[in-house]
Tab-separated table of C-alpha atoms and ligand atoms in Angstrom:
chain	number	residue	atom	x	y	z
S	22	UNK	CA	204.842	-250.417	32.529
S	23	UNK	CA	208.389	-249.555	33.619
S	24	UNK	CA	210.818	-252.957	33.040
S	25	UNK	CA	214.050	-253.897	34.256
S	26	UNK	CA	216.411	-255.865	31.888
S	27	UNK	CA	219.498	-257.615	33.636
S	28	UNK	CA	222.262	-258.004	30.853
S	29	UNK	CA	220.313	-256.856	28.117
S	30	UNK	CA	222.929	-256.000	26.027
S	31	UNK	CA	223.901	-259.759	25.473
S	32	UNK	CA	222.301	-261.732	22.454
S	33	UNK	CA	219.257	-262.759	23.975
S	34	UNK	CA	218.708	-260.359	26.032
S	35	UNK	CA	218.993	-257.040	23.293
S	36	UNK	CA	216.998	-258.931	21.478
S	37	UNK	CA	214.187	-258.697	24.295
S	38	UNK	CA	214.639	-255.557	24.800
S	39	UNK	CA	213.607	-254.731	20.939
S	40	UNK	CA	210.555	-256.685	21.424
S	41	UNK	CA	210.053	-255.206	24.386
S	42	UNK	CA	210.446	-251.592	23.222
S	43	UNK	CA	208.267	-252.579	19.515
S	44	UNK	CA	205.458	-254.122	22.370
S	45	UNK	CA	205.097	-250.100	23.514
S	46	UNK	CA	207.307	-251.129	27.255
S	47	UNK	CA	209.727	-248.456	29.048
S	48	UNK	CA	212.619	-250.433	29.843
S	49	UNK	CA	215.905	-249.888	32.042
S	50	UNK	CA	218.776	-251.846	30.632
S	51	UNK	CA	221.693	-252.855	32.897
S	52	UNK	CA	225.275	-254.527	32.071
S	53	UNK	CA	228.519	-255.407	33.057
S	54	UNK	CA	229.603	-255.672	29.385
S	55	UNK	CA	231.830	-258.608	30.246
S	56	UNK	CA	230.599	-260.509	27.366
S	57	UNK	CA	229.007	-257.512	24.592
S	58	UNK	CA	229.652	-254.720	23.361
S	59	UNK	CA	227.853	-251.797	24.413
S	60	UNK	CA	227.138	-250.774	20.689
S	61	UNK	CA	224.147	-252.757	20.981
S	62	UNK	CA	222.560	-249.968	22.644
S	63	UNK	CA	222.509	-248.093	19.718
S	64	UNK	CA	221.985	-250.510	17.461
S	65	UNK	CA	218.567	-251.233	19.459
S	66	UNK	CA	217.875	-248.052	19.595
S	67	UNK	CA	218.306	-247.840	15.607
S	68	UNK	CA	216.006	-250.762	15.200
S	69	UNK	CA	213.382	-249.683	17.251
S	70	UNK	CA	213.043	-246.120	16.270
S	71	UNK	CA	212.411	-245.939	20.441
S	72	UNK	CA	214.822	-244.835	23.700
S	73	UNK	CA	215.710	-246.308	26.995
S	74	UNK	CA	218.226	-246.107	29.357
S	75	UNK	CA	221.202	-247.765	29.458
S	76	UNK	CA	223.638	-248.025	32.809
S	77	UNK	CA	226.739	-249.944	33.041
S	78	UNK	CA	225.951	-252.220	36.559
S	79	UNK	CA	227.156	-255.468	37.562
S	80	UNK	CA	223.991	-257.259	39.396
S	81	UNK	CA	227.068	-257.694	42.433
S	82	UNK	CA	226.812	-253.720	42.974
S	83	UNK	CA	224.766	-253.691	45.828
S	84	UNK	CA	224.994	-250.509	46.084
S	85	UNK	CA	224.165	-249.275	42.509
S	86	UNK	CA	221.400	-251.416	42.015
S	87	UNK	CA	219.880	-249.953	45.319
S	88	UNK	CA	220.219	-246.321	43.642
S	89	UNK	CA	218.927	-247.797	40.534
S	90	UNK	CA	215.703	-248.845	42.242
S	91	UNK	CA	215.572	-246.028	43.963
S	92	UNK	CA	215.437	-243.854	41.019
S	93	UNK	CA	212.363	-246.335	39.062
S	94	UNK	CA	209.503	-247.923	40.065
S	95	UNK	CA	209.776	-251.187	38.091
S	96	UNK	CA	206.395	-253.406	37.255
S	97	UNK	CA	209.076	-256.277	36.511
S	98	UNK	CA	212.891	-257.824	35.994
S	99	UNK	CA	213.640	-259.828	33.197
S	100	UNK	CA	216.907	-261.412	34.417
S	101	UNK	CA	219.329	-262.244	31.862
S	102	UNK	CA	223.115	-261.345	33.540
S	103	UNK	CA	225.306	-264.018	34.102
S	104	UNK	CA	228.032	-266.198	32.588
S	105	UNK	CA	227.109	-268.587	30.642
S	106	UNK	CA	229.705	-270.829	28.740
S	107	UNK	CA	230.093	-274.484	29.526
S	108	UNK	CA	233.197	-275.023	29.450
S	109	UNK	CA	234.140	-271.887	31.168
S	110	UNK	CA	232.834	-272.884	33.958
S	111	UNK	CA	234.346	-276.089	34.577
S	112	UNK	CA	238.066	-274.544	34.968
S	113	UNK	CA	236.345	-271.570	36.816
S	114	UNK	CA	233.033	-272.598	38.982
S	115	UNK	CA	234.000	-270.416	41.508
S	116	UNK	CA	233.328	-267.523	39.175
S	117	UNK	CA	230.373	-268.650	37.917
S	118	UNK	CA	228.938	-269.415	41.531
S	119	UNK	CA	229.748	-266.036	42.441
S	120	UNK	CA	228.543	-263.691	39.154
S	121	UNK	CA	225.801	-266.264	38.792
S	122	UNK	CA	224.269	-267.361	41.956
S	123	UNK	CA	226.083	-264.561	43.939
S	124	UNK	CA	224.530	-262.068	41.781
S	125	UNK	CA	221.158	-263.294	41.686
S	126	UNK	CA	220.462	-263.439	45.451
S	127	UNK	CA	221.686	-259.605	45.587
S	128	UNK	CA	219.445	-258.615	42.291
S	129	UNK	CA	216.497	-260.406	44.612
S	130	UNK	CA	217.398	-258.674	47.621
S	131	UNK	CA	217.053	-255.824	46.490
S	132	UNK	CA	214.353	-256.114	44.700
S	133	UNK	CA	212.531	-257.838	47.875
S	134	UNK	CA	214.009	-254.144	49.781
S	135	UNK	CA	212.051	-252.062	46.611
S	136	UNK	CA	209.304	-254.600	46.457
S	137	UNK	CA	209.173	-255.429	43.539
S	138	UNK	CA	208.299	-259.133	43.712
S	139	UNK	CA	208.193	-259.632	39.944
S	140	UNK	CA	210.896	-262.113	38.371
S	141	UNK	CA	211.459	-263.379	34.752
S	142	UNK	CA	214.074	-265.727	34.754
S	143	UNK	CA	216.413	-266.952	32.103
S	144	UNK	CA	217.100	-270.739	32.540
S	145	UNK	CA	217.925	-273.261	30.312
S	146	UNK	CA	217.170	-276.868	29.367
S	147	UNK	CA	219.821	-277.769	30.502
S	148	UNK	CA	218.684	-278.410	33.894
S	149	UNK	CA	217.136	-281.253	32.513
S	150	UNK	CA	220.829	-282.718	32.609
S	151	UNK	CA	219.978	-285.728	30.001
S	152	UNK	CA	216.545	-286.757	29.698
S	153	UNK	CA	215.411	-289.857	29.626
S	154	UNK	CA	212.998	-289.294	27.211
S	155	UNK	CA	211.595	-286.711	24.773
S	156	UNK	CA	210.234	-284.477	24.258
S	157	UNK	CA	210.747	-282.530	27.178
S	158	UNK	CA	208.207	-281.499	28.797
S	159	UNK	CA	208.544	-279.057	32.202
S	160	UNK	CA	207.418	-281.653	34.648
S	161	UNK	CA	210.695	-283.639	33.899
S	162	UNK	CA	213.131	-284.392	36.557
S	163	UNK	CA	216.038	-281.516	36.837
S	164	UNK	CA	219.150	-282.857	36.464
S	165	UNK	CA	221.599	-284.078	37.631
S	166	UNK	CA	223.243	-281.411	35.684
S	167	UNK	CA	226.606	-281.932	34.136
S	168	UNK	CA	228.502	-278.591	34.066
S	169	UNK	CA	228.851	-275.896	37.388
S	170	UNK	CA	226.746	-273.389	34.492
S	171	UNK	CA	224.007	-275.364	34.236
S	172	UNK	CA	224.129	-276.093	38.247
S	173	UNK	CA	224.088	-272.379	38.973
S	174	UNK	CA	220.413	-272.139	36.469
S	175	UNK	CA	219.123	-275.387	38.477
S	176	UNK	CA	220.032	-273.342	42.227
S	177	UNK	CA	218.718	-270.439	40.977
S	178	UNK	CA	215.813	-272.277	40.150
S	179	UNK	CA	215.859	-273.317	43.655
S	180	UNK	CA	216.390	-270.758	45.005
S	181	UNK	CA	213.243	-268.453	43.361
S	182	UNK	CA	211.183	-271.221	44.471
S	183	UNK	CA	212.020	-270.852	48.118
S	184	UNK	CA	211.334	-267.233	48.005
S	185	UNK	CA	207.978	-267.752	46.289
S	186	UNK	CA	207.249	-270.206	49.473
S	187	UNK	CA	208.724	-267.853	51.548
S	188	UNK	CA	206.128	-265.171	50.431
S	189	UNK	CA	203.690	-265.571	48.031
S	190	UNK	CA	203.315	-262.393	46.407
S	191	UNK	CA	206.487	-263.391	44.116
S	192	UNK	CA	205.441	-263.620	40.623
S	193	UNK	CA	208.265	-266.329	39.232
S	194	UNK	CA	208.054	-267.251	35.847
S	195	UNK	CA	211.323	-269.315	34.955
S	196	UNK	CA	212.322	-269.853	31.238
S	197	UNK	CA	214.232	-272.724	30.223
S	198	UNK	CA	215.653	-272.432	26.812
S	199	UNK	CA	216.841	-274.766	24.299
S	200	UNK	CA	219.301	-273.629	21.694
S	201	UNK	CA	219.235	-269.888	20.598
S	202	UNK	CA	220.833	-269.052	17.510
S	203	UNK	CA	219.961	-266.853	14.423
S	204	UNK	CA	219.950	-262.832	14.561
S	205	UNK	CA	217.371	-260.037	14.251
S	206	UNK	CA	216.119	-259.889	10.807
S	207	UNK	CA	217.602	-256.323	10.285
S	208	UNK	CA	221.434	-257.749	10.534
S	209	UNK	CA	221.861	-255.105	12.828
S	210	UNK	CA	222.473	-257.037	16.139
S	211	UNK	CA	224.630	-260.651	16.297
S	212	UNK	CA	225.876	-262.687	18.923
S	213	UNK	CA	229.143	-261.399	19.409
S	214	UNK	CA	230.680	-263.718	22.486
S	215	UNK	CA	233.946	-262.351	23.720
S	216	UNK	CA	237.049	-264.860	23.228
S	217	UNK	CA	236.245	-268.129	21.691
S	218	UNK	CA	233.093	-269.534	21.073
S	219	UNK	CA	231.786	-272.530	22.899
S	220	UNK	CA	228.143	-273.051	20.637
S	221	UNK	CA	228.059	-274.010	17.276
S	222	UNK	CA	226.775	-271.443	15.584
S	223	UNK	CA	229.458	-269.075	16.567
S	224	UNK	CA	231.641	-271.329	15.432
S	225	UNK	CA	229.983	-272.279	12.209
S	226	UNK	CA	229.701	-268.474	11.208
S	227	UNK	CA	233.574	-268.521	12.246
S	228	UNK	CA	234.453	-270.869	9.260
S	229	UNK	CA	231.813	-269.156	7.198
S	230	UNK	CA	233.973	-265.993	7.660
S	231	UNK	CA	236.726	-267.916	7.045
S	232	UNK	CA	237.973	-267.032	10.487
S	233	UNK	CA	238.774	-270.875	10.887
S	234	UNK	CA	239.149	-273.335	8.265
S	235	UNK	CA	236.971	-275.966	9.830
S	236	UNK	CA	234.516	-276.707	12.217
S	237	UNK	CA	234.672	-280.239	14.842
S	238	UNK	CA	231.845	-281.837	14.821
S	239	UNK	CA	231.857	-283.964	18.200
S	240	UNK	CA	231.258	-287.089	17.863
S	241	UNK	CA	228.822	-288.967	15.346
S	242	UNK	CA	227.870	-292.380	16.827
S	243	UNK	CA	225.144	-290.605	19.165
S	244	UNK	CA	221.995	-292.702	19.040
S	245	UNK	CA	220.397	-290.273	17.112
S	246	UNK	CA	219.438	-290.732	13.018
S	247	UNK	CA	223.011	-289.531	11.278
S	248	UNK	CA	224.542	-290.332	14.544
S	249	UNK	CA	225.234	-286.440	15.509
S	250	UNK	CA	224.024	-284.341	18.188
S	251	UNK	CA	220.078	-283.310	18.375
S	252	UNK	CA	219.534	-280.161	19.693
S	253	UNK	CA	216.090	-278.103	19.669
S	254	UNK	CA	217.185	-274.558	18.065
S	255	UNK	CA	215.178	-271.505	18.324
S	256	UNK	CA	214.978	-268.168	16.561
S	257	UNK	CA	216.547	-266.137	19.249
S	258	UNK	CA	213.917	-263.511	17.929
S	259	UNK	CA	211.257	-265.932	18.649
S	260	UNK	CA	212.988	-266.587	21.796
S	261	UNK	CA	212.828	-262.968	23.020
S	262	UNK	CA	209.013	-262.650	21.615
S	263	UNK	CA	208.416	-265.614	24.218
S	264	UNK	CA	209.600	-262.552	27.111
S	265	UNK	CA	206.908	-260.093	26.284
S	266	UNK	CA	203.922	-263.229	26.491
S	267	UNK	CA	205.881	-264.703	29.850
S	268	UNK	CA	205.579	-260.719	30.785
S	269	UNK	CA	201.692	-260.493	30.583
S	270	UNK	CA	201.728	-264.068	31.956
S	271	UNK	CA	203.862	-262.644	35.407
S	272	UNK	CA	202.034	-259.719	35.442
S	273	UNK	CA	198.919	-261.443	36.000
S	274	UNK	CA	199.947	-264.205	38.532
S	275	UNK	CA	201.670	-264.654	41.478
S	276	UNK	CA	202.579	-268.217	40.976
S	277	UNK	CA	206.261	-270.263	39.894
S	278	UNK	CA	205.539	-271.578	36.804
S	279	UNK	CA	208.566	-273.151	34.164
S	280	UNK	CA	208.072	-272.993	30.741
S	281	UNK	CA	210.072	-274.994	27.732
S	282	UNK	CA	210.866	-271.929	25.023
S	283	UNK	CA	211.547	-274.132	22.398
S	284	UNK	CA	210.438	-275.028	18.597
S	285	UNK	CA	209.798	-279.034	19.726
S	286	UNK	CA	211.620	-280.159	16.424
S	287	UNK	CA	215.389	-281.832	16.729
S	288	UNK	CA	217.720	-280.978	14.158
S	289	UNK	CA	221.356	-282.928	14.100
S	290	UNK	CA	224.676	-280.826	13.894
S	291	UNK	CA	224.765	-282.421	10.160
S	292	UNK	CA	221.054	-280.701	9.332
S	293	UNK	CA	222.299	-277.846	11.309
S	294	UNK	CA	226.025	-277.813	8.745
S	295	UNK	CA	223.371	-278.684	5.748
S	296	UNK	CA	220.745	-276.241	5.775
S	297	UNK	CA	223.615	-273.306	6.570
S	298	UNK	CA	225.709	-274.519	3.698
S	299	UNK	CA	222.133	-274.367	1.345
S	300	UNK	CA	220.474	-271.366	2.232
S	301	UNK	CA	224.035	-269.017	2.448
S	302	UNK	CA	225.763	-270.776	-0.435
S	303	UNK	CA	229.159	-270.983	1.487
S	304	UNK	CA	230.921	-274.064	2.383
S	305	UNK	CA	231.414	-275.454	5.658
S	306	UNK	CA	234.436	-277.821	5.671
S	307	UNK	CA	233.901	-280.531	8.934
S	308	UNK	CA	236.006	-282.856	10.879
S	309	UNK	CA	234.524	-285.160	12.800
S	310	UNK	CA	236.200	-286.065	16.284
S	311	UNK	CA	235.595	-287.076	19.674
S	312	UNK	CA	232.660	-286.471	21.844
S	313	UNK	CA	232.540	-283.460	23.639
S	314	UNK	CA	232.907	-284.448	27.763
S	315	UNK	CA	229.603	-283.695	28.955
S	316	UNK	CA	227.275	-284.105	25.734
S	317	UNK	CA	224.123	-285.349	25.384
S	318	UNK	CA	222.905	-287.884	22.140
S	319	UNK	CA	219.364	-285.696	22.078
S	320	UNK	CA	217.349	-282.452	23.879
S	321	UNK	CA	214.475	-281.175	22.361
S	322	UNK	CA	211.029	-279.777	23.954
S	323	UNK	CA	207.661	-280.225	23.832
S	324	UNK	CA	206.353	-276.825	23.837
S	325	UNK	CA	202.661	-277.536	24.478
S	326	UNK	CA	202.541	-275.583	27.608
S	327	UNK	CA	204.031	-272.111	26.571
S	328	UNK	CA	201.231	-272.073	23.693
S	329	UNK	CA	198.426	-273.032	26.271
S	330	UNK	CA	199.323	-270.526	28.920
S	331	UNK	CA	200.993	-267.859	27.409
S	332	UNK	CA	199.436	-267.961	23.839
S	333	UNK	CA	203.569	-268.422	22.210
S	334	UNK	CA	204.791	-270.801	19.909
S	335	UNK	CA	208.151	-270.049	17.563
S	336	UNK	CA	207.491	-269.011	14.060
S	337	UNK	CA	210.936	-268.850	12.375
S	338	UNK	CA	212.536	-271.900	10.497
S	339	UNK	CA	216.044	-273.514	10.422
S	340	UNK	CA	216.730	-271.998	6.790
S	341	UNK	CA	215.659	-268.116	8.556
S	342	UNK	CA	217.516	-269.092	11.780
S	343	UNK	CA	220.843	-269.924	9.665
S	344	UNK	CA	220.077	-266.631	7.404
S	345	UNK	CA	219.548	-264.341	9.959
S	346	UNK	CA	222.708	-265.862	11.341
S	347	UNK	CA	224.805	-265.518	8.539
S	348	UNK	CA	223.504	-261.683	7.369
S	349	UNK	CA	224.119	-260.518	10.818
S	350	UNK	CA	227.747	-261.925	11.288
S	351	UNK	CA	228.658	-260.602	7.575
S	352	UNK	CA	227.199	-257.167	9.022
S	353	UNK	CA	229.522	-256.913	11.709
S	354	UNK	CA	232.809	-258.196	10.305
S	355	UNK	CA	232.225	-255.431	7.487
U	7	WQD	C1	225.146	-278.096	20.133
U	7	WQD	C2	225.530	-279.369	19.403
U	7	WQD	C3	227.545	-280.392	20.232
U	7	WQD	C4	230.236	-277.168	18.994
U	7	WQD	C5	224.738	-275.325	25.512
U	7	WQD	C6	224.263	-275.160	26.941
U	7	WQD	C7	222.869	-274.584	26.938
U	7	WQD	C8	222.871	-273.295	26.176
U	7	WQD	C9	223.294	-273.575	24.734
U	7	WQD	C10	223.446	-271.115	27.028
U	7	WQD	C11	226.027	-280.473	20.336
U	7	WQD	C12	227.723	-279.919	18.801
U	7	WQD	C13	229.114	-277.949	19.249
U	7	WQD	C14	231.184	-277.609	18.030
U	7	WQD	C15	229.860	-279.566	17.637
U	7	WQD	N1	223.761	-272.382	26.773
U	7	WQD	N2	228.940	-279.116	18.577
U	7	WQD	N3	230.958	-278.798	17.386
U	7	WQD	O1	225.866	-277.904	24.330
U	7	WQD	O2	223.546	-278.130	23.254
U	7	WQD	O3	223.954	-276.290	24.878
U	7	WQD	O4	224.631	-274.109	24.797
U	7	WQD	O5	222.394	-270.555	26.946
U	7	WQD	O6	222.486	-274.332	28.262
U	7	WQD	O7	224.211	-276.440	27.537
U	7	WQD	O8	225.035	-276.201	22.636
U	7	WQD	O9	225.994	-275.244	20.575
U	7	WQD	O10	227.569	-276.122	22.364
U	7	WQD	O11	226.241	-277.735	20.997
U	7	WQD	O12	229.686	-280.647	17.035
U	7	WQD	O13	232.232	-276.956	17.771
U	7	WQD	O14	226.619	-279.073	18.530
U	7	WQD	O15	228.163	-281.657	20.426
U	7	WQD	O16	225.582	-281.712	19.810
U	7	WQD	P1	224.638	-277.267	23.774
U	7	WQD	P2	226.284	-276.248	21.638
């Protein structure tokens, strides 16, 4: 089976294409490289012992992408291109609108013009906007979403679901992640965003480096138990391993179908700080200030429904997300 990867040169998305390429696929990788390097081809490449080709394409490029498909018969996309920092897109929704949503509706046209009618999307829990319960589980309400990012995941939701009714032989399987962080267990590959890091662990690995002398922590009188943030993080290896069972899952249905990728446990920013500063043996200096506009007290999933229909569940702990982490970031500041 011949796969299609959509900014799979970003962290989560070269880190599905090594599970893809250890699970025996062919895959076609394309990127803009506006937010990765492209020496994550080779470093995939070095991990998996395996090929695949690589072409620098912005999902806009109607006209590439049509010459693309042209050129492969692809059994499936797995869509990962897009922007995707919070606060980014608040000064610059326009952007975002058009790379995100823009983008997307091309990618589908011309996939709909190739037919190939077989979409893995990545979304995020964030289009639960703030729930009023938890865990999460996918028949929540979406939204409403805080931040133009996550509204261009929830329309893009939207919008796969109105092709699906528009013509049911669209396989749509969206996937709504929590919080990926951690790093292939080989060091090799790291999240690397360009400019400065919205998520925590970027920045935590930051003052780990000693690149900054502290990190914020936003706010700590959330309603939560130490009063910080709860967030559900996820071995972005784990993550990407939830790809190749969503894969078999598309494959073999022609259905819209959401699914949490998440571990179902809540960790605070202060386990988060702890359990780095324990397992590395660095420090982590902290200063605690305001909320961050646009924060949540708590987000975490309930995973049930990934296990039952795709046979996935994470494996990976906080201590090897935070190792993994740390290994890979001292790798690539060598
Ligand atoms: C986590 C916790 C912060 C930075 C966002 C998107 C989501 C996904 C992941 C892309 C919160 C606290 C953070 C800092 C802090 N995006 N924090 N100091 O906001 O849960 O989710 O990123 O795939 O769609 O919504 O992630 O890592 O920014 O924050 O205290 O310097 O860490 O308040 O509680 P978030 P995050």
């Amino acid at each position: 089976m011949k796969i299609l990867v959509t900014g799979g040169i970003g962290f989560i998305g070269s880190h599905t294409c090594v599970e893809l390429l250890d699970s025996g696929y062919e895959i076609v990788v394309i990127d803009n490289l506006s937010n990765c390097s492209i020496d994550a081809v080779d470093k995939i490449k070095a991990i998996t012992g395996k090929d695949f080709k690589f072409i620098e394409c912005d999902i806009r490029d109607r006209e590439l992408l049509d010459k693309i498909f042209s050129e492969n018969d692809f059994d499936c996309v797995i869509h990962f291109a897009g922007l995707k920092a919070v606060g980014e897109s608040v000064s610059m929704p326009l952007s975002y609108y058009e790379n995100n949503v823009g983008g997307t509706v091309t990618l589908l046209q011309v996939m709909a013009a190739h037919n190939v009618k077989r979409i893995i999307f990545s979304s995020s829990a964030t289009v639960y906007g703030n729930p009023a319960s938890l865990p999460i589980t996918e028949d929540f309400p979406l939204g409403p979403v805080t931040n133009p990012y996550g509204r261009t995941k929830l329309i893009i939701e939207e919008i796969l679901r109105d092709l699906w009714v528009s013509d049911h032989s669209w396989s749509v399987i969206l996937l709504r992640y929590f919080n990926p962080i951690g790093a292939h267990s080989s060091g090799l590959l790291c999240e690397s965003p360009k400019g400065t890091p919205n998520n925590i662990m970027p920045r935590i690995l930051n003052v780990a480096l000693k690149k900054t002398p502290y990190i914020t922590v936003f706010g700590n009188d959330y309603n939560t138990h130490d009063g910080t943030g709860v967030r559900d993080y996820i071995h972005v290896s784990d993550l990407a391993r939830g790809h190749v069972a969503a894969l078999k899952y598309a494959m073999e249905n022609n259905k819209v179908e959401a699914f949490n990728l998440g571990t179902g446990t809540g960790y605070s920013v202060f386990d988060l700080i702890n359990t780095f500063i324990r397992v590395n043996e660095v420090d982590i200096p902290y200063s605690i200030e305001a909320r961050r506009p646009g924060d949540i007290d708590a987000c975490y999933a309930n995973p049930d429904k990934a296990y039952k229909l795709l046979g996935w569940k994470t494996t990976l702990e906080l201590d090897t997300m935070c190792k993994d982490g740390y290994k890979a970031a001292v790798n690539a500041n060598k």
